[in-house]
Amino acid sequence: MVEGLQSPVPVAGRLPVVLQDDDFLQRFTGALDDMLAPVYLTLDSLACYFDPQLAPDDFLEWLCGWVGIEPDQTWSTQRRRDIVARAAAVHRWRGTARGVAEAVGLVVDGEVEVKDSGGSAWSPAPGGNLPGSATPSMTVVVRASGPVDRSRVERVIAAVKAAHVPHTLEVQEVGK
C-alpha cells in the first residue's frame, strides 16, 4: 500500500445505487481501493518499466540481465541506461564483425576496430585467387581512453562472435 494514493477506479462507484449509501460498504470498498491502487498504478505505467531511460534504478538491473548485459558496478546509472538501450541493436548484428565492434564498444571507452579473415568470397575469374584467408580468425583492436578490463572484453567478444572463429584482443591505451 502507498499512503495517500488514490485509486483511479474506486470500487464504491461501481456498486449498485442501492448499496452506495451503506456506510459499512463504503469503508470496506475504501480498503479495497487502498489495496488495489498500487496495482492500477503499476499496470498503467508498465511500459515505462521496459523503457531503459524511464525504468526505476532497481528494475534497470533486471533489464540488464534481460538483454544479456553483465553490469559493471562502476558504471553510472545513465551509462547503464544507455547500454541497455543499445543492446537490442547489438543483438541484431551478433556473429558479425560489426556486432563484435558494437558490443565491445558498449563496455569500453574508446574506439573499437574489428578485423576478420573474410567470410564467403568469390573471384571474378575462374580459378583466380580468393580474398581473405581460408582459416577463420578475428582481431579486435581497442584504442582505449580509459582503463580496460581485459577479461570482461574477452567475455563480451566470446559471447557475440561466431563460435568457430578464434580471436585475439589488442588493447592500445591512447590519450594518456
Short mmCIF file of N, CA and C in Angstrom, two decimals:
data_model
loop_
_atom_site.label_atom_id
_atom_site.label_comp_id
_atom_site.label_asym_id
_atom_site.label_seq_id
_atom_site.Cartn_x
_atom_site.Cartn_y
_atom_site.Cartn_z
N MET A 1 0.84 -1.18 0.00
CA MET A 1 0.00 0.00 0.00
C MET A 1 0.88 1.25 0.00
N VAL A 2 0.40 2.27 -0.66
CA VAL A 2 1.10 3.54 -0.74
C VAL A 2 0.22 4.59 -0.08
N GLU A 3 0.74 5.23 0.93
CA GLU A 3 -0.03 6.22 1.69
C GLU A 3 -0.50 7.35 0.78
N GLY A 4 -1.82 7.63 0.81
CA GLY A 4 -2.39 8.74 0.06
C GLY A 4 -2.63 8.49 -1.40
N LEU A 5 -2.32 7.32 -1.91
CA LEU A 5 -2.52 7.02 -3.33
C LEU A 5 -3.99 6.73 -3.58
N GLN A 6 -4.58 7.45 -4.50
CA GLN A 6 -5.99 7.30 -4.83
C GLN A 6 -6.16 6.30 -5.97
N SER A 7 -7.20 5.49 -5.88
CA SER A 7 -7.49 4.53 -6.95
C SER A 7 -8.15 5.25 -8.11
N PRO A 8 -7.69 4.99 -9.34
CA PRO A 8 -8.34 5.63 -10.49
C PRO A 8 -9.70 5.01 -10.79
N VAL A 9 -9.98 3.85 -10.20
CA VAL A 9 -11.25 3.15 -10.43
C VAL A 9 -11.82 2.74 -9.06
N PRO A 10 -12.44 3.67 -8.31
CA PRO A 10 -12.96 3.31 -7.00
C PRO A 10 -14.06 2.25 -7.08
N VAL A 11 -13.97 1.27 -6.21
CA VAL A 11 -14.93 0.16 -6.21
C VAL A 11 -16.31 0.65 -5.81
N ALA A 12 -16.40 1.58 -4.87
CA ALA A 12 -17.70 2.06 -4.39
C ALA A 12 -18.53 2.66 -5.52
N GLY A 13 -17.91 3.31 -6.45
CA GLY A 13 -18.63 3.89 -7.58
C GLY A 13 -19.20 2.86 -8.54
N ARG A 14 -18.76 1.63 -8.41
CA ARG A 14 -19.25 0.57 -9.28
C ARG A 14 -20.34 -0.28 -8.62
N LEU A 15 -20.65 0.05 -7.36
CA LEU A 15 -21.72 -0.68 -6.66
C LEU A 15 -23.07 -0.21 -7.18
N PRO A 16 -24.09 -1.06 -7.05
CA PRO A 16 -25.45 -0.61 -7.40
C PRO A 16 -25.83 0.59 -6.52
N VAL A 17 -26.63 1.48 -7.06
CA VAL A 17 -27.01 2.71 -6.36
C VAL A 17 -27.59 2.42 -4.99
N VAL A 18 -28.34 1.34 -4.85
CA VAL A 18 -28.96 0.99 -3.57
C VAL A 18 -27.90 0.77 -2.49
N LEU A 19 -26.72 0.24 -2.85
CA LEU A 19 -25.68 -0.07 -1.88
C LEU A 19 -24.70 1.07 -1.65
N GLN A 20 -24.74 2.10 -2.48
CA GLN A 20 -23.76 3.18 -2.36
C GLN A 20 -23.94 4.04 -1.11
N ASP A 21 -25.10 3.98 -0.48
CA ASP A 21 -25.34 4.76 0.74
C ASP A 21 -24.97 3.98 2.00
N ASP A 22 -24.60 2.72 1.87
CA ASP A 22 -24.27 1.89 3.04
C ASP A 22 -22.87 2.27 3.55
N ASP A 23 -22.80 2.75 4.82
CA ASP A 23 -21.54 3.20 5.41
C ASP A 23 -20.51 2.07 5.50
N PHE A 24 -20.96 0.87 5.91
CA PHE A 24 -20.04 -0.26 6.02
C PHE A 24 -19.43 -0.60 4.67
N LEU A 25 -20.24 -0.67 3.63
CA LEU A 25 -19.73 -1.00 2.28
C LEU A 25 -18.78 0.08 1.77
N GLN A 26 -19.05 1.34 2.09
CA GLN A 26 -18.16 2.42 1.68
C GLN A 26 -16.78 2.25 2.32
N ARG A 27 -16.73 1.92 3.61
CA ARG A 27 -15.46 1.71 4.29
C ARG A 27 -14.77 0.45 3.77
N PHE A 28 -15.55 -0.63 3.56
CA PHE A 28 -14.99 -1.89 3.07
C PHE A 28 -14.38 -1.71 1.68
N THR A 29 -15.12 -1.08 0.78
CA THR A 29 -14.60 -0.88 -0.58
C THR A 29 -13.46 0.14 -0.59
N GLY A 30 -13.45 1.06 0.38
CA GLY A 30 -12.34 2.00 0.51
C GLY A 30 -11.04 1.27 0.82
N ALA A 31 -11.15 0.22 1.66
CA ALA A 31 -9.97 -0.59 1.97
C ALA A 31 -9.50 -1.34 0.72
N LEU A 32 -10.45 -1.83 -0.06
CA LEU A 32 -10.08 -2.49 -1.33
C LEU A 32 -9.39 -1.51 -2.27
N ASP A 33 -9.91 -0.27 -2.31
CA ASP A 33 -9.30 0.75 -3.17
C ASP A 33 -7.86 1.02 -2.74
N ASP A 34 -7.62 1.10 -1.41
CA ASP A 34 -6.26 1.33 -0.92
C ASP A 34 -5.33 0.19 -1.33
N MET A 35 -5.87 -1.02 -1.33
CA MET A 35 -5.06 -2.19 -1.68
C MET A 35 -4.82 -2.28 -3.19
N LEU A 36 -5.82 -1.92 -4.00
CA LEU A 36 -5.71 -2.06 -5.45
C LEU A 36 -5.05 -0.87 -6.14
N ALA A 37 -4.98 0.29 -5.50
CA ALA A 37 -4.42 1.48 -6.14
C ALA A 37 -2.98 1.26 -6.65
N PRO A 38 -2.07 0.63 -5.86
CA PRO A 38 -0.72 0.39 -6.40
C PRO A 38 -0.71 -0.55 -7.60
N VAL A 39 -1.66 -1.50 -7.62
CA VAL A 39 -1.74 -2.42 -8.76
C VAL A 39 -2.12 -1.65 -10.01
N TYR A 40 -3.13 -0.78 -9.91
CA TYR A 40 -3.52 0.03 -11.06
C TYR A 40 -2.38 0.93 -11.51
N LEU A 41 -1.70 1.54 -10.55
CA LEU A 41 -0.59 2.43 -10.88
C LEU A 41 0.51 1.67 -11.62
N THR A 42 0.82 0.47 -11.17
CA THR A 42 1.86 -0.34 -11.81
C THR A 42 1.45 -0.73 -13.22
N LEU A 43 0.21 -1.19 -13.37
CA LEU A 43 -0.26 -1.60 -14.70
C LEU A 43 -0.36 -0.41 -15.66
N ASP A 44 -0.77 0.74 -15.15
CA ASP A 44 -0.88 1.92 -16.01
C ASP A 44 0.48 2.40 -16.49
N SER A 45 1.53 2.15 -15.72
CA SER A 45 2.86 2.63 -16.11
C SER A 45 3.80 1.49 -16.49
N LEU A 46 3.24 0.33 -16.83
CA LEU A 46 4.06 -0.84 -17.14
C LEU A 46 5.04 -0.59 -18.29
N ALA A 47 4.62 0.14 -19.30
CA ALA A 47 5.50 0.40 -20.44
C ALA A 47 6.76 1.15 -20.00
N CYS A 48 6.65 1.99 -18.99
CA CYS A 48 7.81 2.74 -18.51
C CYS A 48 8.86 1.83 -17.89
N TYR A 49 8.45 0.69 -17.36
CA TYR A 49 9.42 -0.24 -16.77
C TYR A 49 10.33 -0.85 -17.83
N PHE A 50 9.84 -0.95 -19.07
CA PHE A 50 10.62 -1.58 -20.13
C PHE A 50 11.38 -0.57 -20.98
N ASP A 51 11.22 0.70 -20.70
CA ASP A 51 12.00 1.74 -21.37
C ASP A 51 13.21 2.03 -20.50
N PRO A 52 14.43 1.74 -20.97
CA PRO A 52 15.61 1.89 -20.13
C PRO A 52 15.81 3.32 -19.61
N GLN A 53 15.33 4.32 -20.34
CA GLN A 53 15.51 5.70 -19.89
C GLN A 53 14.53 6.07 -18.79
N LEU A 54 13.45 5.30 -18.61
CA LEU A 54 12.43 5.63 -17.61
C LEU A 54 12.35 4.63 -16.47
N ALA A 55 12.90 3.46 -16.64
CA ALA A 55 12.77 2.38 -15.64
C ALA A 55 13.38 2.79 -14.31
N PRO A 56 12.77 2.36 -13.21
CA PRO A 56 13.38 2.61 -11.89
C PRO A 56 14.76 1.94 -11.83
N ASP A 57 15.64 2.51 -11.00
CA ASP A 57 17.02 2.03 -10.92
C ASP A 57 17.11 0.54 -10.59
N ASP A 58 16.28 0.08 -9.64
CA ASP A 58 16.36 -1.33 -9.26
C ASP A 58 15.86 -2.24 -10.38
N PHE A 59 14.92 -1.78 -11.17
CA PHE A 59 14.41 -2.56 -12.29
C PHE A 59 15.40 -2.56 -13.45
N LEU A 60 16.24 -1.52 -13.52
CA LEU A 60 17.25 -1.43 -14.57
C LEU A 60 18.22 -2.60 -14.50
N GLU A 61 18.52 -3.05 -13.28
CA GLU A 61 19.39 -4.22 -13.11
C GLU A 61 18.77 -5.44 -13.79
N TRP A 62 17.47 -5.61 -13.64
CA TRP A 62 16.77 -6.73 -14.26
C TRP A 62 16.81 -6.60 -15.77
N LEU A 63 16.62 -5.38 -16.29
CA LEU A 63 16.68 -5.17 -17.73
C LEU A 63 18.07 -5.51 -18.29
N CYS A 64 19.12 -5.22 -17.53
CA CYS A 64 20.48 -5.60 -17.97
C CYS A 64 20.55 -7.10 -18.22
N GLY A 65 20.05 -7.87 -17.29
CA GLY A 65 20.06 -9.33 -17.45
C GLY A 65 19.19 -9.78 -18.60
N TRP A 66 18.08 -9.08 -18.81
CA TRP A 66 17.14 -9.46 -19.86
C TRP A 66 17.76 -9.32 -21.24
N VAL A 67 18.62 -8.32 -21.44
CA VAL A 67 19.25 -8.12 -22.75
C VAL A 67 20.67 -8.68 -22.79
N GLY A 68 21.06 -9.45 -21.76
CA GLY A 68 22.34 -10.14 -21.78
C GLY A 68 23.54 -9.27 -21.43
N ILE A 69 23.33 -8.23 -20.64
CA ILE A 69 24.42 -7.35 -20.23
C ILE A 69 24.80 -7.67 -18.79
N GLU A 70 26.08 -7.87 -18.58
CA GLU A 70 26.60 -8.06 -17.22
C GLU A 70 27.02 -6.68 -16.72
N PRO A 71 26.20 -6.05 -15.84
CA PRO A 71 26.51 -4.67 -15.44
C PRO A 71 27.79 -4.58 -14.61
N ASP A 72 28.51 -3.53 -14.85
CA ASP A 72 29.73 -3.23 -14.09
C ASP A 72 29.32 -2.26 -12.99
N GLN A 73 29.72 -2.53 -11.77
CA GLN A 73 29.31 -1.69 -10.64
C GLN A 73 29.90 -0.29 -10.71
N THR A 74 30.90 -0.08 -11.57
CA THR A 74 31.49 1.26 -11.69
C THR A 74 30.71 2.14 -12.67
N TRP A 75 29.79 1.56 -13.45
CA TRP A 75 29.01 2.34 -14.41
C TRP A 75 28.01 3.22 -13.69
N SER A 76 27.84 4.42 -14.18
CA SER A 76 26.80 5.30 -13.65
C SER A 76 25.44 4.77 -14.10
N THR A 77 24.41 5.23 -13.44
CA THR A 77 23.05 4.81 -13.81
C THR A 77 22.75 5.21 -15.25
N GLN A 78 23.15 6.42 -15.65
CA GLN A 78 22.87 6.86 -17.02
C GLN A 78 23.61 6.00 -18.03
N ARG A 79 24.85 5.59 -17.73
CA ARG A 79 25.58 4.72 -18.66
C ARG A 79 24.89 3.37 -18.78
N ARG A 80 24.38 2.83 -17.67
CA ARG A 80 23.64 1.56 -17.74
C ARG A 80 22.42 1.71 -18.62
N ARG A 81 21.71 2.82 -18.45
CA ARG A 81 20.52 3.06 -19.28
C ARG A 81 20.88 3.10 -20.76
N ASP A 82 21.96 3.80 -21.10
CA ASP A 82 22.38 3.90 -22.50
C ASP A 82 22.80 2.54 -23.06
N ILE A 83 23.51 1.76 -22.25
CA ILE A 83 23.97 0.44 -22.70
C ILE A 83 22.78 -0.49 -22.94
N VAL A 84 21.83 -0.50 -22.03
CA VAL A 84 20.65 -1.36 -22.20
C VAL A 84 19.87 -0.93 -23.45
N ALA A 85 19.77 0.37 -23.67
CA ALA A 85 19.03 0.87 -24.83
C ALA A 85 19.69 0.44 -26.14
N ARG A 86 21.02 0.37 -26.16
CA ARG A 86 21.73 -0.02 -27.39
C ARG A 86 21.89 -1.53 -27.54
N ALA A 87 21.65 -2.28 -26.48
CA ALA A 87 21.91 -3.72 -26.51
C ALA A 87 21.05 -4.46 -27.53
N ALA A 88 19.80 -4.07 -27.67
CA ALA A 88 18.92 -4.77 -28.62
C ALA A 88 19.46 -4.64 -30.04
N ALA A 89 19.95 -3.45 -30.39
CA ALA A 89 20.51 -3.26 -31.73
C ALA A 89 21.77 -4.09 -31.92
N VAL A 90 22.56 -4.23 -30.85
CA VAL A 90 23.78 -5.03 -30.93
C VAL A 90 23.43 -6.49 -31.20
N HIS A 91 22.38 -6.99 -30.59
CA HIS A 91 21.98 -8.39 -30.80
C HIS A 91 21.63 -8.68 -32.25
N ARG A 92 21.14 -7.67 -32.96
CA ARG A 92 20.80 -7.86 -34.37
C ARG A 92 22.02 -8.22 -35.20
N TRP A 93 23.19 -7.71 -34.80
CA TRP A 93 24.42 -7.92 -35.55
C TRP A 93 25.30 -8.99 -34.95
N ARG A 94 24.78 -9.74 -34.02
CA ARG A 94 25.55 -10.79 -33.33
C ARG A 94 26.16 -11.76 -34.35
N GLY A 95 27.42 -12.10 -34.12
CA GLY A 95 28.11 -13.04 -35.00
C GLY A 95 28.85 -12.37 -36.15
N THR A 96 28.69 -11.05 -36.30
CA THR A 96 29.37 -10.34 -37.37
C THR A 96 30.45 -9.43 -36.78
N ALA A 97 31.33 -8.95 -37.65
CA ALA A 97 32.38 -8.03 -37.19
C ALA A 97 31.75 -6.76 -36.63
N ARG A 98 30.71 -6.29 -37.27
CA ARG A 98 30.02 -5.09 -36.77
C ARG A 98 29.42 -5.34 -35.38
N GLY A 99 28.82 -6.49 -35.20
CA GLY A 99 28.23 -6.84 -33.91
C GLY A 99 29.27 -6.91 -32.81
N VAL A 100 30.43 -7.48 -33.12
CA VAL A 100 31.51 -7.56 -32.13
C VAL A 100 31.98 -6.15 -31.78
N ALA A 101 32.18 -5.31 -32.79
CA ALA A 101 32.64 -3.94 -32.54
C ALA A 101 31.64 -3.16 -31.69
N GLU A 102 30.36 -3.29 -31.99
CA GLU A 102 29.35 -2.56 -31.22
C GLU A 102 29.23 -3.09 -29.79
N ALA A 103 29.31 -4.41 -29.62
CA ALA A 103 29.22 -4.99 -28.28
C ALA A 103 30.41 -4.58 -27.42
N VAL A 104 31.61 -4.63 -27.98
CA VAL A 104 32.79 -4.22 -27.22
C VAL A 104 32.72 -2.72 -26.94
N GLY A 105 32.20 -1.96 -27.89
CA GLY A 105 32.05 -0.52 -27.69
C GLY A 105 31.14 -0.16 -26.52
N LEU A 106 30.24 -1.07 -26.16
CA LEU A 106 29.36 -0.82 -25.01
C LEU A 106 30.12 -0.85 -23.69
N VAL A 107 31.18 -1.65 -23.62
CA VAL A 107 31.84 -1.86 -22.32
C VAL A 107 33.21 -1.18 -22.19
N VAL A 108 33.69 -0.53 -23.24
CA VAL A 108 34.96 0.19 -23.15
C VAL A 108 34.77 1.63 -23.59
N ASP A 109 35.60 2.50 -23.05
CA ASP A 109 35.64 3.88 -23.50
C ASP A 109 36.75 4.00 -24.52
N GLY A 110 36.38 4.22 -25.75
CA GLY A 110 37.39 4.33 -26.79
C GLY A 110 36.88 3.80 -28.12
N GLU A 111 37.80 3.66 -29.04
CA GLU A 111 37.47 3.21 -30.40
C GLU A 111 37.74 1.71 -30.53
N VAL A 112 36.85 1.03 -31.24
CA VAL A 112 37.00 -0.42 -31.43
C VAL A 112 37.05 -0.70 -32.93
N GLU A 113 38.03 -1.50 -33.31
CA GLU A 113 38.15 -1.91 -34.71
C GLU A 113 38.23 -3.44 -34.75
N VAL A 114 37.47 -4.03 -35.64
CA VAL A 114 37.46 -5.50 -35.77
C VAL A 114 37.94 -5.84 -37.17
N LYS A 115 38.96 -6.70 -37.22
CA LYS A 115 39.49 -7.19 -38.49
C LYS A 115 39.22 -8.69 -38.53
N ASP A 116 38.56 -9.14 -39.59
CA ASP A 116 38.35 -10.58 -39.71
C ASP A 116 38.99 -11.09 -40.99
N SER A 117 39.14 -12.40 -41.05
CA SER A 117 39.87 -13.01 -42.16
C SER A 117 39.03 -13.11 -43.43
N GLY A 118 37.82 -12.76 -43.35
CA GLY A 118 36.97 -12.85 -44.54
C GLY A 118 35.69 -13.57 -44.19
N GLY A 119 35.17 -14.25 -45.07
CA GLY A 119 33.92 -14.96 -44.86
C GLY A 119 33.69 -15.73 -46.13
N SER A 120 32.63 -15.44 -46.79
CA SER A 120 32.46 -16.04 -48.10
C SER A 120 33.18 -15.15 -49.11
N ALA A 121 33.71 -15.73 -50.12
CA ALA A 121 34.49 -14.97 -51.10
C ALA A 121 34.21 -15.51 -52.50
N TRP A 122 34.52 -14.72 -53.47
CA TRP A 122 34.37 -15.15 -54.85
C TRP A 122 35.46 -14.48 -55.68
N SER A 123 35.68 -15.00 -56.83
CA SER A 123 36.68 -14.44 -57.73
C SER A 123 36.00 -14.19 -59.07
N PRO A 124 36.27 -13.05 -59.68
CA PRO A 124 35.63 -12.78 -60.98
C PRO A 124 36.18 -13.65 -62.11
N ALA A 125 37.33 -14.28 -61.85
CA ALA A 125 37.93 -15.13 -62.88
C ALA A 125 37.96 -16.57 -62.37
N PRO A 126 37.57 -17.54 -63.21
CA PRO A 126 37.64 -18.92 -62.76
C PRO A 126 39.07 -19.30 -62.37
N GLY A 127 39.20 -19.94 -61.21
CA GLY A 127 40.50 -20.37 -60.74
C GLY A 127 41.34 -19.23 -60.16
N GLY A 128 40.78 -18.03 -60.04
CA GLY A 128 41.54 -16.88 -59.51
C GLY A 128 41.74 -16.98 -58.01
N ASN A 129 42.61 -16.14 -57.50
CA ASN A 129 42.87 -16.12 -56.06
C ASN A 129 41.68 -15.53 -55.32
N LEU A 130 41.35 -16.16 -54.22
CA LEU A 130 40.25 -15.67 -53.39
C LEU A 130 40.79 -14.71 -52.33
N PRO A 131 40.04 -13.67 -52.02
CA PRO A 131 40.50 -12.74 -50.98
C PRO A 131 40.37 -13.38 -49.60
N GLY A 132 41.05 -12.80 -48.65
CA GLY A 132 40.93 -13.30 -47.28
C GLY A 132 41.78 -14.52 -47.05
N SER A 133 41.42 -15.25 -46.00
CA SER A 133 42.17 -16.44 -45.61
C SER A 133 41.21 -17.60 -45.46
N ALA A 134 41.69 -18.79 -45.74
CA ALA A 134 40.84 -19.97 -45.61
C ALA A 134 40.60 -20.31 -44.14
N THR A 135 41.50 -19.89 -43.27
CA THR A 135 41.36 -20.15 -41.84
C THR A 135 40.68 -18.95 -41.19
N PRO A 136 39.55 -19.15 -40.55
CA PRO A 136 38.86 -18.01 -39.95
C PRO A 136 39.63 -17.47 -38.74
N SER A 137 39.62 -16.15 -38.61
CA SER A 137 40.25 -15.51 -37.45
C SER A 137 39.68 -14.11 -37.31
N MET A 138 39.82 -13.56 -36.11
CA MET A 138 39.32 -12.22 -35.85
C MET A 138 40.28 -11.52 -34.89
N THR A 139 40.61 -10.28 -35.20
CA THR A 139 41.43 -9.46 -34.31
C THR A 139 40.60 -8.26 -33.89
N VAL A 140 40.50 -8.06 -32.59
CA VAL A 140 39.75 -6.93 -32.06
C VAL A 140 40.77 -5.96 -31.47
N VAL A 141 40.80 -4.75 -32.02
CA VAL A 141 41.73 -3.72 -31.57
C VAL A 141 40.92 -2.67 -30.80
N VAL A 142 41.31 -2.43 -29.56
CA VAL A 142 40.64 -1.44 -28.73
C VAL A 142 41.63 -0.32 -28.46
N ARG A 143 41.30 0.88 -28.90
CA ARG A 143 42.09 2.07 -28.59
C ARG A 143 41.37 2.77 -27.44
N ALA A 144 41.80 2.45 -26.24
CA ALA A 144 41.07 2.84 -25.03
C ALA A 144 41.51 4.20 -24.51
N SER A 145 40.52 5.00 -24.09
CA SER A 145 40.82 6.28 -23.46
C SER A 145 40.72 6.19 -21.95
N GLY A 146 40.56 4.98 -21.45
CA GLY A 146 40.48 4.74 -20.01
C GLY A 146 40.90 3.32 -19.72
N PRO A 147 40.75 2.90 -18.46
CA PRO A 147 41.14 1.53 -18.11
C PRO A 147 40.24 0.49 -18.81
N VAL A 148 40.84 -0.65 -19.14
CA VAL A 148 40.11 -1.71 -19.82
C VAL A 148 40.21 -2.99 -19.00
N ASP A 149 39.08 -3.58 -18.70
CA ASP A 149 39.04 -4.88 -18.02
C ASP A 149 39.12 -5.94 -19.12
N ARG A 150 40.32 -6.45 -19.37
CA ARG A 150 40.53 -7.41 -20.47
C ARG A 150 39.64 -8.63 -20.36
N SER A 151 39.48 -9.17 -19.15
CA SER A 151 38.67 -10.38 -19.00
C SER A 151 37.22 -10.09 -19.36
N ARG A 152 36.71 -8.92 -19.02
CA ARG A 152 35.34 -8.55 -19.38
C ARG A 152 35.19 -8.44 -20.89
N VAL A 153 36.17 -7.78 -21.55
CA VAL A 153 36.13 -7.63 -23.00
C VAL A 153 36.22 -8.99 -23.68
N GLU A 154 37.07 -9.87 -23.17
CA GLU A 154 37.18 -11.23 -23.72
C GLU A 154 35.85 -11.96 -23.63
N ARG A 155 35.16 -11.82 -22.49
CA ARG A 155 33.85 -12.47 -22.33
C ARG A 155 32.82 -11.91 -23.31
N VAL A 156 32.85 -10.60 -23.51
CA VAL A 156 31.91 -9.98 -24.45
C VAL A 156 32.18 -10.48 -25.86
N ILE A 157 33.44 -10.52 -26.25
CA ILE A 157 33.79 -10.99 -27.60
C ILE A 157 33.34 -12.44 -27.78
N ALA A 158 33.65 -13.29 -26.80
CA ALA A 158 33.27 -14.70 -26.90
C ALA A 158 31.76 -14.86 -26.99
N ALA A 159 31.01 -13.98 -26.34
CA ALA A 159 29.55 -14.10 -26.34
C ALA A 159 28.92 -13.70 -27.66
N VAL A 160 29.56 -12.79 -28.41
CA VAL A 160 28.90 -12.26 -29.61
C VAL A 160 29.52 -12.68 -30.94
N LYS A 161 30.71 -13.24 -30.92
CA LYS A 161 31.34 -13.64 -32.19
C LYS A 161 30.82 -15.03 -32.60
N ALA A 162 31.10 -15.39 -33.82
CA ALA A 162 30.77 -16.75 -34.27
C ALA A 162 31.62 -17.73 -33.47
N ALA A 163 31.03 -18.81 -33.02
CA ALA A 163 31.69 -19.73 -32.10
C ALA A 163 32.94 -20.38 -32.70
N HIS A 164 32.97 -20.59 -34.00
CA HIS A 164 34.10 -21.31 -34.60
C HIS A 164 35.27 -20.39 -34.96
N VAL A 165 35.14 -19.11 -34.72
CA VAL A 165 36.19 -18.17 -35.12
C VAL A 165 37.06 -17.81 -33.91
N PRO A 166 38.36 -18.16 -33.96
CA PRO A 166 39.25 -17.75 -32.87
C PRO A 166 39.53 -16.25 -32.97
N HIS A 167 39.81 -15.63 -31.84
CA HIS A 167 40.05 -14.20 -31.85
C HIS A 167 41.26 -13.83 -31.00
N THR A 168 41.80 -12.66 -31.29
CA THR A 168 42.83 -12.07 -30.44
C THR A 168 42.39 -10.65 -30.10
N LEU A 169 42.79 -10.22 -28.92
CA LEU A 169 42.42 -8.89 -28.44
C LEU A 169 43.70 -8.06 -28.27
N GLU A 170 43.72 -6.89 -28.88
CA GLU A 170 44.82 -5.95 -28.73
C GLU A 170 44.27 -4.69 -28.08
N VAL A 171 44.86 -4.29 -26.96
CA VAL A 171 44.43 -3.08 -26.26
C VAL A 171 45.54 -2.06 -26.36
N GLN A 172 45.19 -0.90 -26.90
CA GLN A 172 46.14 0.21 -27.02
C GLN A 172 45.59 1.37 -26.20
N GLU A 173 46.40 1.83 -25.25
CA GLU A 173 45.96 2.97 -24.44
C GLU A 173 46.35 4.24 -25.15
N VAL A 174 45.40 5.14 -25.35
CA VAL A 174 45.65 6.41 -26.04
C VAL A 174 45.22 7.56 -25.13
N GLY A 175 45.76 8.72 -25.41
CA GLY A 175 45.32 9.92 -24.72
C GLY A 175 45.79 10.04 -23.28
N LYS A 176 46.85 9.35 -22.89
CA LYS A 176 47.33 9.47 -21.51
C LYS A 176 48.50 10.40 -21.43
#
